[in-house]
Structure formats: C-alpha cells, structure tokens
PDB file of C-alpha atoms in Angstrom:
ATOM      1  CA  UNK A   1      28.443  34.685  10.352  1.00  0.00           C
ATOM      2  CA  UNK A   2      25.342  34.903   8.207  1.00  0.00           C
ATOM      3  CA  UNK A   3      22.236  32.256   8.216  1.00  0.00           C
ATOM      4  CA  UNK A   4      23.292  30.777   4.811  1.00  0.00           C
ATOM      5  CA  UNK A   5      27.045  30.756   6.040  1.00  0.00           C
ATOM      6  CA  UNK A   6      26.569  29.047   9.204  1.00  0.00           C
ATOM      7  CA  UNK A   7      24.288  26.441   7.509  1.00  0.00           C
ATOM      8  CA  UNK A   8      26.687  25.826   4.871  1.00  0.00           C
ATOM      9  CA  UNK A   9      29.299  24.993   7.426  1.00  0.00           C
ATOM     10  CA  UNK A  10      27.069  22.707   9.196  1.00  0.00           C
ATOM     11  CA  UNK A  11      25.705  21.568   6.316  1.00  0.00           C
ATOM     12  CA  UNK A  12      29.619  20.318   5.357  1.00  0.00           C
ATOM     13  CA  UNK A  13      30.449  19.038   9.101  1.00  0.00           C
ATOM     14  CA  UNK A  14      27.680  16.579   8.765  1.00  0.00           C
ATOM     15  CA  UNK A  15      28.792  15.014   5.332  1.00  0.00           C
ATOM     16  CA  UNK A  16      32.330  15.168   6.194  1.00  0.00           C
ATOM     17  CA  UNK A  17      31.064  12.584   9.345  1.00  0.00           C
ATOM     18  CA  UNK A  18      28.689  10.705   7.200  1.00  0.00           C
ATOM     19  CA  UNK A  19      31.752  10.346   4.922  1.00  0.00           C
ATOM     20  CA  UNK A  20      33.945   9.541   8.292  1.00  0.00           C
ATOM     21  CA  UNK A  21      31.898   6.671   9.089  1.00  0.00           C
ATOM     22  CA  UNK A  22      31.780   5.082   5.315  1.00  0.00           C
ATOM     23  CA  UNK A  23      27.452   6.758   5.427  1.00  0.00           C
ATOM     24  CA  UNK A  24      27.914   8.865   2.723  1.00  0.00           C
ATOM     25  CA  UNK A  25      26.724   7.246  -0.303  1.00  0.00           C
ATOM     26  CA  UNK A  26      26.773   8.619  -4.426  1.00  0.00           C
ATOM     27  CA  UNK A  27      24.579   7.398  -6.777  1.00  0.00           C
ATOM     28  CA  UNK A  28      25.701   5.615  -9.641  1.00  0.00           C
ATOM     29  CA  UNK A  29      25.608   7.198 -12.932  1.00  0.00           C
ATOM     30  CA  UNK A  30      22.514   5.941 -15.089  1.00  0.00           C
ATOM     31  CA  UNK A  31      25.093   5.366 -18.137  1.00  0.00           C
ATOM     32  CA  UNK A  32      26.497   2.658 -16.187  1.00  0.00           C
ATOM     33  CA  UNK A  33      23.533   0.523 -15.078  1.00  0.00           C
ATOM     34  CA  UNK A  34      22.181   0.141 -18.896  1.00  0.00           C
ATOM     35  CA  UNK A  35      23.911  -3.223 -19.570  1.00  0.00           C
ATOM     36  CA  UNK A  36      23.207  -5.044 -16.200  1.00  0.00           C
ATOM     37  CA  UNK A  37      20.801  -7.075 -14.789  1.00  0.00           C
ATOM     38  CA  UNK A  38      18.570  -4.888 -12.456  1.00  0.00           C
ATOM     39  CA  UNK A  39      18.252  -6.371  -9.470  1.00  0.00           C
ATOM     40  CA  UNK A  40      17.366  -2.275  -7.715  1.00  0.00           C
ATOM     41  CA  UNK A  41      14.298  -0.940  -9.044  1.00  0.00           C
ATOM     42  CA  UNK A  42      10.678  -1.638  -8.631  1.00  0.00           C
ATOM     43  CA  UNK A  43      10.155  -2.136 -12.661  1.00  0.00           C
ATOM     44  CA  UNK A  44       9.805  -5.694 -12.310  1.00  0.00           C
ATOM     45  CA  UNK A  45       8.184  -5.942 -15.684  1.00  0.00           C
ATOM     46  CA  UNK A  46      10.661  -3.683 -17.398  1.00  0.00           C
ATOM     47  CA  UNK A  47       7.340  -1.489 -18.375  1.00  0.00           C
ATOM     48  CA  UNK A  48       9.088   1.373 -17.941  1.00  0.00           C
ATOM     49  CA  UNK A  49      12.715   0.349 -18.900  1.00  0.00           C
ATOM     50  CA  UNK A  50      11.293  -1.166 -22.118  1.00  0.00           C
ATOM     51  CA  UNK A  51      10.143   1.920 -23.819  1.00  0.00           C
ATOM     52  CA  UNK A  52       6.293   0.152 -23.921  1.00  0.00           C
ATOM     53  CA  UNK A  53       5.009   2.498 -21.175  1.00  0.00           C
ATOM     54  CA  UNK A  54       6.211   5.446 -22.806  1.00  0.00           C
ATOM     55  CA  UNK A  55       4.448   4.614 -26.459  1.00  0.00           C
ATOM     56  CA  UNK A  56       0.888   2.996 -24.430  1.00  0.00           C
ATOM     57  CA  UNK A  57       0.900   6.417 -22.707  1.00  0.00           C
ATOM     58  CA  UNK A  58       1.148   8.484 -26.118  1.00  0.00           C
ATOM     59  CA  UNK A  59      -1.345   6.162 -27.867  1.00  0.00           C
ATOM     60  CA  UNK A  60      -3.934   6.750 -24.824  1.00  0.00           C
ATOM     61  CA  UNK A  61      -3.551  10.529 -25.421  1.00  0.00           C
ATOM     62  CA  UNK A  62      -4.770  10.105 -28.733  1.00  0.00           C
ATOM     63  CA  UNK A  63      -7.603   8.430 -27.662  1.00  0.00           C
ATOM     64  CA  UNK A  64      -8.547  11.482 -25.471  1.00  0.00           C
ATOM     65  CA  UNK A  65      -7.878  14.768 -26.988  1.00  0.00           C
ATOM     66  CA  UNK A  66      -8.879  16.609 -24.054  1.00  0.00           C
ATOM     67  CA  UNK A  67      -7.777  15.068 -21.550  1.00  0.00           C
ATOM     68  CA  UNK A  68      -6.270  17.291 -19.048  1.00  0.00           C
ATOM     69  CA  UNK A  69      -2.283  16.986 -17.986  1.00  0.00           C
ATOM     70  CA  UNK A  70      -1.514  18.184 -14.144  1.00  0.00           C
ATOM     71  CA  UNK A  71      -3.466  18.390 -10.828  1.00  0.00           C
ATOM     72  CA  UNK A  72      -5.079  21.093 -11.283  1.00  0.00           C
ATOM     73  CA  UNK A  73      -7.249  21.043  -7.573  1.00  0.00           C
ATOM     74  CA  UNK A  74      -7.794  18.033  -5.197  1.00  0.00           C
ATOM     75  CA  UNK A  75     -11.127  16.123  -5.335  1.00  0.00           C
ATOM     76  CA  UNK A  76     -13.366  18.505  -3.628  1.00  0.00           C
ATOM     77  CA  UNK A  77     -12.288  20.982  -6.325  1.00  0.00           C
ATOM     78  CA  UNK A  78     -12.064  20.216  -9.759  1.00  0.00           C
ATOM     79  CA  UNK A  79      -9.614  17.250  -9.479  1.00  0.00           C
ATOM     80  CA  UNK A  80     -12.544  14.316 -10.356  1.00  0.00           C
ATOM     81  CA  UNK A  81     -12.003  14.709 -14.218  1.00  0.00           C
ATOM     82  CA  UNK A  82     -14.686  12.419 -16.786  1.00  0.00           C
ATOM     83  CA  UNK A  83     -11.459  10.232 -16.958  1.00  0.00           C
ATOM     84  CA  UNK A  84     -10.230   9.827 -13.655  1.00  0.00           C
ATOM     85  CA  UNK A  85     -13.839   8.624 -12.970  1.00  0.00           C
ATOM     86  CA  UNK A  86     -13.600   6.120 -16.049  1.00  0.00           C
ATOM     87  CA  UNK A  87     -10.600   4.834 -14.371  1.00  0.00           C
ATOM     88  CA  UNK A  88     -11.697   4.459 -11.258  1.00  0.00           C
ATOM     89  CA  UNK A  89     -14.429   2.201 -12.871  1.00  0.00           C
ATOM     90  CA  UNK A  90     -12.460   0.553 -14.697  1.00  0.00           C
ATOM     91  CA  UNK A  91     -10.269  -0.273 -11.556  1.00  0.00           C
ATOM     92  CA  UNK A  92     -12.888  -1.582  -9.667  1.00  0.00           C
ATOM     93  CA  UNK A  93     -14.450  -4.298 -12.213  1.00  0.00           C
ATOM     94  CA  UNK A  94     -10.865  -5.243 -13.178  1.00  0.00           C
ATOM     95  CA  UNK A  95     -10.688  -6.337  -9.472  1.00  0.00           C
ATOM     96  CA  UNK A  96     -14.492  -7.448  -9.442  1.00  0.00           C
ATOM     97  CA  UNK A  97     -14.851  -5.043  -6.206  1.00  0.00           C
ATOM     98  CA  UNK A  98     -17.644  -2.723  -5.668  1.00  0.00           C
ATOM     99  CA  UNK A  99     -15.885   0.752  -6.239  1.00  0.00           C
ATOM    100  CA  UNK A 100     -12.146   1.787  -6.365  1.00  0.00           C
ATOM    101  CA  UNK A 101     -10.628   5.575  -5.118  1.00  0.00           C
ATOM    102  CA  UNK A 102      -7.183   6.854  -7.041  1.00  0.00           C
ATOM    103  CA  UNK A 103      -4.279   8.057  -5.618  1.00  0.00           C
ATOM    104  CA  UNK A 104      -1.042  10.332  -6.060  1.00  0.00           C
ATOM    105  CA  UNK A 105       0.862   7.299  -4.610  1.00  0.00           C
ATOM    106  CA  UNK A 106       0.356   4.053  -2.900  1.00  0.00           C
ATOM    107  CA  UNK A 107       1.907   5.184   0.829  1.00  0.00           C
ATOM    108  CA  UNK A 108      -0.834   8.117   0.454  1.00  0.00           C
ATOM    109  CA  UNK A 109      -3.384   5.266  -0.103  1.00  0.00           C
ATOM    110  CA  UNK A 110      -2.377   3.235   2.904  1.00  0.00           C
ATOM    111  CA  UNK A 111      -2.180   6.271   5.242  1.00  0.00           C
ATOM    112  CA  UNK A 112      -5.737   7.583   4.142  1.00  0.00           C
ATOM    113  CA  UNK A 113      -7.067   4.084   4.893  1.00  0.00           C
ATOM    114  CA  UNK A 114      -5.733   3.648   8.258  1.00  0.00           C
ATOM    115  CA  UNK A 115      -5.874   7.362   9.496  1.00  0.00           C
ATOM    116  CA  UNK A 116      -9.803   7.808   8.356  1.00  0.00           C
ATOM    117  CA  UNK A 117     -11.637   4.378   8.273  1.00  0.00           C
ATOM    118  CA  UNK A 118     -10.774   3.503  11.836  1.00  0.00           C
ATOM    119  CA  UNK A 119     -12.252   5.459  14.400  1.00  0.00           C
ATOM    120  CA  UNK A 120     -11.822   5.426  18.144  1.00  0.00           C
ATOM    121  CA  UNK A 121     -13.408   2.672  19.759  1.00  0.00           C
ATOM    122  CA  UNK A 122     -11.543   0.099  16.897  1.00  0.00           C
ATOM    123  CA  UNK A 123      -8.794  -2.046  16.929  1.00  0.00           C
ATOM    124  CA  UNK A 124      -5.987  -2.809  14.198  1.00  0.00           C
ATOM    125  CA  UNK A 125      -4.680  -6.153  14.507  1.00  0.00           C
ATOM    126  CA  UNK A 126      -1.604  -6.003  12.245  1.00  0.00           C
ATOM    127  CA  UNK A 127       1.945  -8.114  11.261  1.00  0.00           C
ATOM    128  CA  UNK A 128       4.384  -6.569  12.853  1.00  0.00           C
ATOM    129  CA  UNK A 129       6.682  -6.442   9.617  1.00  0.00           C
ATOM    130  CA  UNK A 130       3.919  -4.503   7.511  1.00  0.00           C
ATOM    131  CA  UNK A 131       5.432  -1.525   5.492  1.00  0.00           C
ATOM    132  CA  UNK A 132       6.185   2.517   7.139  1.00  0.00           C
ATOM    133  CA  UNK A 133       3.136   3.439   5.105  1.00  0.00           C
ATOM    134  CA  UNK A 134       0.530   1.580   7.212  1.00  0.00           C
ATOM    135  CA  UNK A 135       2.356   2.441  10.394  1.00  0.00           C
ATOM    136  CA  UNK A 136       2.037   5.729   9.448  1.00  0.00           C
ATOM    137  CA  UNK A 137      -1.856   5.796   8.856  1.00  0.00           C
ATOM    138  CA  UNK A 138      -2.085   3.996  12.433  1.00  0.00           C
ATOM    139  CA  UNK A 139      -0.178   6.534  14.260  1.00  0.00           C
ATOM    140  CA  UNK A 140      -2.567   9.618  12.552  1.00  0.00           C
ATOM    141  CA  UNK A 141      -5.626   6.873  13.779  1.00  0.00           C
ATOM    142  CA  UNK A 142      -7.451   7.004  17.218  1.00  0.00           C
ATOM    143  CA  UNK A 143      -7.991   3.098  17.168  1.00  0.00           C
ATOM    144  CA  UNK A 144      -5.648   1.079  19.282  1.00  0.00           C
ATOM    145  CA  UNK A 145      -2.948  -0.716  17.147  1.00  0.00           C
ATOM    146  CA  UNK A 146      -1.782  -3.688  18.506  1.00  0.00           C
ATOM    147  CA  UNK A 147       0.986  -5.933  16.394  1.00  0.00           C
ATOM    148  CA  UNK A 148       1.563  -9.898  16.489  1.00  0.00           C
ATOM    149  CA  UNK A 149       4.279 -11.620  14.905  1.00  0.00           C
ATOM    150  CA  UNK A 150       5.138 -11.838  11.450  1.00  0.00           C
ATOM    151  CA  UNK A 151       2.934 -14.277   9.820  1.00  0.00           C
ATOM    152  CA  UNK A 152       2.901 -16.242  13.097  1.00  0.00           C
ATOM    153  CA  UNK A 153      -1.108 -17.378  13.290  1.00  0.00           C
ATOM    154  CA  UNK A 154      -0.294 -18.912  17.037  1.00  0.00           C
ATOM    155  CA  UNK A 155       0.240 -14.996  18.048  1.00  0.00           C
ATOM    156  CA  UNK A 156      -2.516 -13.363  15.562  1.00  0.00           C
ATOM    157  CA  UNK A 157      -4.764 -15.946  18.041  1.00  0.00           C
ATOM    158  CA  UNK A 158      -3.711 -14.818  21.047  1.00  0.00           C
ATOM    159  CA  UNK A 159      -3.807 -11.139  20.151  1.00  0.00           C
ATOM    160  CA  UNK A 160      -7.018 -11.985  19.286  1.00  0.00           C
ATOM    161  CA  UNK A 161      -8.440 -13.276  22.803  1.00  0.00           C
ATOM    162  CA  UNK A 162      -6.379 -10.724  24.350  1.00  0.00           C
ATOM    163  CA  UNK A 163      -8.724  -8.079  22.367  1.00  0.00           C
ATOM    164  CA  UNK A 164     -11.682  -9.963  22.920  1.00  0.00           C
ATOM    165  CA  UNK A 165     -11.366 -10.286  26.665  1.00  0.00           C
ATOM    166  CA  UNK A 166      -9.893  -7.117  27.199  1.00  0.00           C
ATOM    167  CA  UNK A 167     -13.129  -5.152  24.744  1.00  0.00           C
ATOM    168  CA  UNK A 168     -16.767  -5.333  25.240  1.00  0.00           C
ATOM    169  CA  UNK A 169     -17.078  -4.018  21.944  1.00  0.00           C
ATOM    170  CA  UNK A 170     -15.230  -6.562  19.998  1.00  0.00           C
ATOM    171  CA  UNK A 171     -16.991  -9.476  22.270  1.00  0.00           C
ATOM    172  CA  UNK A 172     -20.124  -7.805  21.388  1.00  0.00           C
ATOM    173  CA  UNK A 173     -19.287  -7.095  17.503  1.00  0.00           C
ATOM    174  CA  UNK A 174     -19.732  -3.463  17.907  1.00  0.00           C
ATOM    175  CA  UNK A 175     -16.310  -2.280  17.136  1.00  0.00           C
ATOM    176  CA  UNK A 176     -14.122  -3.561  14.462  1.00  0.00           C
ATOM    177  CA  UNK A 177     -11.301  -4.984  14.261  1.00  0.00           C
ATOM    178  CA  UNK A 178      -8.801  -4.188  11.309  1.00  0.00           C
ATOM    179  CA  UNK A 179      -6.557  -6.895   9.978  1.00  0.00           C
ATOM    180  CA  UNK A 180      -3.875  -5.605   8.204  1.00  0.00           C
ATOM    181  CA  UNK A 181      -1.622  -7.731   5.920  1.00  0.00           C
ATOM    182  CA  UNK A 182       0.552  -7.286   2.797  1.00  0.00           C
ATOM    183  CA  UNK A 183       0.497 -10.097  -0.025  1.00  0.00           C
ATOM    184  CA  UNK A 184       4.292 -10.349  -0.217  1.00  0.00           C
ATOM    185  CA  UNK A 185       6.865  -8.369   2.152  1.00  0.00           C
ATOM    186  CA  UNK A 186       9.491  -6.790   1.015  1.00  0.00           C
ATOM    187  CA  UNK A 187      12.009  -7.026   3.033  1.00  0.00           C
ATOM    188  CA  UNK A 188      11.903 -10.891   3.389  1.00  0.00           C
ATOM    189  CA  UNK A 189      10.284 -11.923  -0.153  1.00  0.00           C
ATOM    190  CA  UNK A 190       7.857 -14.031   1.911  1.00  0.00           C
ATOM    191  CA  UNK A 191       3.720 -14.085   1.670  1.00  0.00           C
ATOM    192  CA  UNK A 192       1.170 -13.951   4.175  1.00  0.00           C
ATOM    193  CA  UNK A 193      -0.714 -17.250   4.722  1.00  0.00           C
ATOM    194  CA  UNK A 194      -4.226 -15.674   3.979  1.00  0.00           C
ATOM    195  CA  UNK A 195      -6.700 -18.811   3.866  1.00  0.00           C
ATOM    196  CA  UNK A 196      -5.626 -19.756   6.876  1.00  0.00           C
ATOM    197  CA  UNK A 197      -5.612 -15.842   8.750  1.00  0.00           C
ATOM    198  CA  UNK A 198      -8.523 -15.614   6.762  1.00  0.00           C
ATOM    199  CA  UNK A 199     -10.460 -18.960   8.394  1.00  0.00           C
ATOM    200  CA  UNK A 200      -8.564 -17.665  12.219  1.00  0.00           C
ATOM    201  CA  UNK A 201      -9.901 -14.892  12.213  1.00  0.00           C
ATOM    202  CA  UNK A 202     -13.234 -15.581  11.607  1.00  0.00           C
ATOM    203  CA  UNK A 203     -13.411 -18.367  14.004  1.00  0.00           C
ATOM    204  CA  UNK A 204     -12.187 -15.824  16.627  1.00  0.00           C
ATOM    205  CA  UNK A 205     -14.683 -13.067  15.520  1.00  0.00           C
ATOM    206  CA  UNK A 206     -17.862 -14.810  14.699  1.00  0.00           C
ATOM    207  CA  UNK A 207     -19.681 -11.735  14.971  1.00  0.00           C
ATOM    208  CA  UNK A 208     -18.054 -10.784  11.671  1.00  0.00           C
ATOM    209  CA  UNK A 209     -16.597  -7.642  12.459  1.00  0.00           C
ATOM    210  CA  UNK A 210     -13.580  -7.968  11.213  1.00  0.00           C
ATOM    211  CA  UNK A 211     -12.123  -5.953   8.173  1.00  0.00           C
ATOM    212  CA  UNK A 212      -9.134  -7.416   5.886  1.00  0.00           C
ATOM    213  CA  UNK A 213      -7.228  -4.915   4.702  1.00  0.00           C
ATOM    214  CA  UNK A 214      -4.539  -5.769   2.447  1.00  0.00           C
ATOM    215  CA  UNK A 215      -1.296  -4.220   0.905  1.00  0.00           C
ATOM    216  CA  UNK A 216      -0.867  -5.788  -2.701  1.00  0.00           C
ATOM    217  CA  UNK A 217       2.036  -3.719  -3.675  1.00  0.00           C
ATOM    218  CA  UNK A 218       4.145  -6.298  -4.371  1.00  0.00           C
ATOM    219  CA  UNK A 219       2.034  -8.751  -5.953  1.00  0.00           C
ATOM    220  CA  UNK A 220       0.133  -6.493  -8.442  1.00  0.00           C
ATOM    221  CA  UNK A 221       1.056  -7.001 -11.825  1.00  0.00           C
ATOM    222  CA  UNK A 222       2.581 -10.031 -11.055  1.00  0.00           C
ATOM    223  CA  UNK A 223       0.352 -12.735  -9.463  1.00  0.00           C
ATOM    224  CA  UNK A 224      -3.083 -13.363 -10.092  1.00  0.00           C
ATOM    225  CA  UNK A 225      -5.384 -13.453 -13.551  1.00  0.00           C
ATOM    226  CA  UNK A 226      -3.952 -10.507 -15.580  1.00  0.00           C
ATOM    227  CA  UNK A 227      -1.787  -9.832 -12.287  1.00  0.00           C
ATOM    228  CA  UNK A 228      -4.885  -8.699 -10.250  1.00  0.00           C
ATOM    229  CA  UNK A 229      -3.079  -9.259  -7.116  1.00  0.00           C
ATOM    230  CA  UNK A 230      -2.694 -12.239  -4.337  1.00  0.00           C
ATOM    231  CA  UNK A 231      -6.350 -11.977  -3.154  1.00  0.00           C
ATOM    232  CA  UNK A 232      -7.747 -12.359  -6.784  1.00  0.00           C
ATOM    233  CA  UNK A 233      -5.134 -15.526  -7.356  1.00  0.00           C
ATOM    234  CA  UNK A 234      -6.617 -16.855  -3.926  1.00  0.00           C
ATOM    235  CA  UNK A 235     -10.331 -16.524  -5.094  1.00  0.00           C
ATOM    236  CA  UNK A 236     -10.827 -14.356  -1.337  1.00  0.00           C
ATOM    237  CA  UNK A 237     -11.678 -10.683  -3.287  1.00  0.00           C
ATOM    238  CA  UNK A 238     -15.160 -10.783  -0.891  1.00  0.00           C
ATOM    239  CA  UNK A 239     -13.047 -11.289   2.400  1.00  0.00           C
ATOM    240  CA  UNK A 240     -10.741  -8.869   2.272  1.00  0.00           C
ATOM    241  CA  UNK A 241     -12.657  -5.425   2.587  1.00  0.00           C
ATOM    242  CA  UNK A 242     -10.290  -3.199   1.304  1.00  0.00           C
ATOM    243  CA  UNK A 243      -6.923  -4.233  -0.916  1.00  0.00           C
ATOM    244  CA  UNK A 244      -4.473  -1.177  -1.889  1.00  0.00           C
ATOM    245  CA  UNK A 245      -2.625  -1.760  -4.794  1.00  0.00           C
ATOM    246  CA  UNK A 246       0.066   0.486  -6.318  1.00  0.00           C
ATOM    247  CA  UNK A 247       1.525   1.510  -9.399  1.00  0.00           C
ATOM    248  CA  UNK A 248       4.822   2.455  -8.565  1.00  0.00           C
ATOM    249  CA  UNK A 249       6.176  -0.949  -9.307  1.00  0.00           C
ATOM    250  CA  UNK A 250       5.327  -3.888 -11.566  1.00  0.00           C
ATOM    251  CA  UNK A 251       3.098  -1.497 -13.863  1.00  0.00           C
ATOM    252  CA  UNK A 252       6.645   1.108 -13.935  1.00  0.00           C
ATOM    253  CA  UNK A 253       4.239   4.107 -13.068  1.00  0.00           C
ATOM    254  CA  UNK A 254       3.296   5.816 -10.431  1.00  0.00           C
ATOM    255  CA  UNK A 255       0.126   6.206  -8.075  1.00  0.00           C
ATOM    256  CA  UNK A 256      -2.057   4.125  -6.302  1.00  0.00           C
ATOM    257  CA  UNK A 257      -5.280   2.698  -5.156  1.00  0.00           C
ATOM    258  CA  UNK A 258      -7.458   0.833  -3.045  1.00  0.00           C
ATOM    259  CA  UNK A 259     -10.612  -1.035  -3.965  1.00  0.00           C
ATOM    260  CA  UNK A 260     -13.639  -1.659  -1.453  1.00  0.00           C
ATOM    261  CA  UNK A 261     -16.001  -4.368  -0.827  1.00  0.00           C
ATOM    262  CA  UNK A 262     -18.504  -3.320   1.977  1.00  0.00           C
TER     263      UNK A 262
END
C-alpha cells in the first residue's frame, strides 16, 4: 500500500469514529445563517456583516495611493511601512499610552508578551481561567507561572504571600511579578474586579514591582470612551503596564495589539 493510500484509509477510519461517537461536525452553509440572529461570531458590532468595513477600507485606500497590500518581510526587514508606523501612533494616543506594537493577530500578541517580557528570575501571577493564548506565552517563558482562582482576590492574596515568602527577589522588589487578567472572559461572560486586584496587589507588593497585564479582547470596541477598552472605562490606563487588545472581534477585522506604559 502506498503513503497516500494508507493515509487515506486512516484518514477515513478516524472520521468514520468521530462520526461513531456523534464528533463529527459540518458546517452550516453561509446561505442559511443570513436571516438569523447571530449569536456565533465575534462581529459583535456587525462591522463586518454590515458591509461598513468593507466601504471604510476602500475609502482609506484612497487616502493612500501607495500604500502597500501584503507582508512583504517581518519588522527587521522591510515590514515597518510609513503607515504601519502612523498606526501604531495613532493606537497609542487613542489609548493615551506611551507607544503601541501591531500584530498579525491578537493570540500572537499575547504569546510575544508573555514568552519575551518575562525573564527567569520573574513570576506570573495569573487567573486560572485566562485564555490558551496567554498560557501559551507562559509555557515558551522561563518565569515561574503560578495560577489562583478565577477572580477569587482571597486566593490572588495568598498566592501572593506564598511568592513573597517563598522569593527574595519579590520581598526585595528585584524581580517582577506579572499579573495577568482579561477584562471580560469568554467562556463565562464575567469581568475581572480590577480596582480592587488593582488596590491587592499593591498593598501586597509595595515595592511596586508588579506589572498588570491585561487581555481586552472582549471589551474593545465595546466598553469604554469610543470603546477603548475596560481599563480606559475604569480610568486605571497608568496601572496596567501593558493591555493587548484585538481586532478580530468587535472591530470585524483582524490583528492585534498591545499598548505599553513603562
């Protein structure tokens, strides 16, 4: 039996027990979801579904006869084009932070964050329902990762003693220690109490080496002044050190971001 031939036939014993078990799922034809109430996507806005997206995007070429369609090289080659830069700007004051860094997507944003910024000798103090993306980023990350209960601030305290007494450089303010949160979370609609993590952890941490970083995925476009996000309704945008927001949902797009306060 050839290569193709036996993975064809293994290939077709796996669906046939996906199908077996009631796994196997089809996608429903796009004809038939035009007339009801969409309850499945991320275009919370309808940006997308609406048609306005489509006509913004063709108007904004207009503006910019040259500007260049693909990705031609990453960043370190020619990838930083006059109006990626603008954007990034524009980004950044939009969210009154100090500077803001583009994405392909919003998971590439949260891994780059938590597999680069932390470094050994840190700590990552995060809620134990946060999404893959983060996860991901720790696992890449030298820092120890250490979860406490979903927006629970009894356990985010005692993980925090337990680092404290258990790392001269946290006592000592040396290291940091990451907080990572999301806004809202998807899988249980719920938000993160961030005054109050906000006023526990720095009461814990008085050295102030903490670092808020925050997943807005599901708030941006959708709470705060012109949808800037959770952090921005909240008035905190100079606690929270780094917020990632995405534009794979509310804005119907796709991409991401994360803006920087140091």
């Amino acid at each position: 039996m050839s290569k193709p031939d036996a993975l064809q036939r293994n290939l077709q014993l796996i669906l046939r027990d996906r199908q077996r078990r009631g796994w196997q799922l089809e996608p429903p034809a796009p004809g038939t979801l035009t007339d009801m109430v969409d309850f499945g996507s991320n275009d919370t806005l309808s940006l997308s579904s609406s048609g306005l997206l489509g006509k913004e995007f063709v108007k904004e070429l207009g503006k910019y006869p040259n500007f260049i369609l693909g990705g031609r090289a990453s960043r370190w080659g020619e990838g930083s084009t006059e109006y990626l830069l603008q954007l990034e700007e524009y980004i950044a004051k939009f969210h009154k932070a100090e500077s803001a860094l583009f994405f392909q997507t919003g998971y590439e944003a949260n891994v780059a964050v938590f597999s680069t910024l932390t470094q050994p000798h840190d700590v990552v103090l995060y809620d134990s329902l946060v999404h893959a993306s983060i996860r991901e980023g720790m696992y890449r990350s030298h820092a120890t990762n250490i979860p406490f209960n979903h927006n629970d601030l009894a356990s985010l305290r005692q993980r925090l003693l337990d680092t404290k007494n258990q790392h001269e450089g946290v006592r000592s303010g040396l290291s940091l220690v990451f907080i990572a949160l999301e806004s809202f979370y998807s899988m249980d609609g719920d938000a993160a109490p961030l005054e109050a993590i906000v006023r526990e952890v720095k009461e814990q941490l008085p050295q102030g080496n903490a670092v808020f970083v925050i997943d807005e995925a599901h708030s941006t476009g959708l709470v705060g002044p012109q949808g800037s996000g959770l952090v921005s309704h909240l008035g905190l945008e100079k606690e929270f050190s780094i917020r990632v927001h995405t534009f794979g949902k509310a804005h119907g797009a796709s991409g991401g971001k994360f803006q920087v306060d140091l």
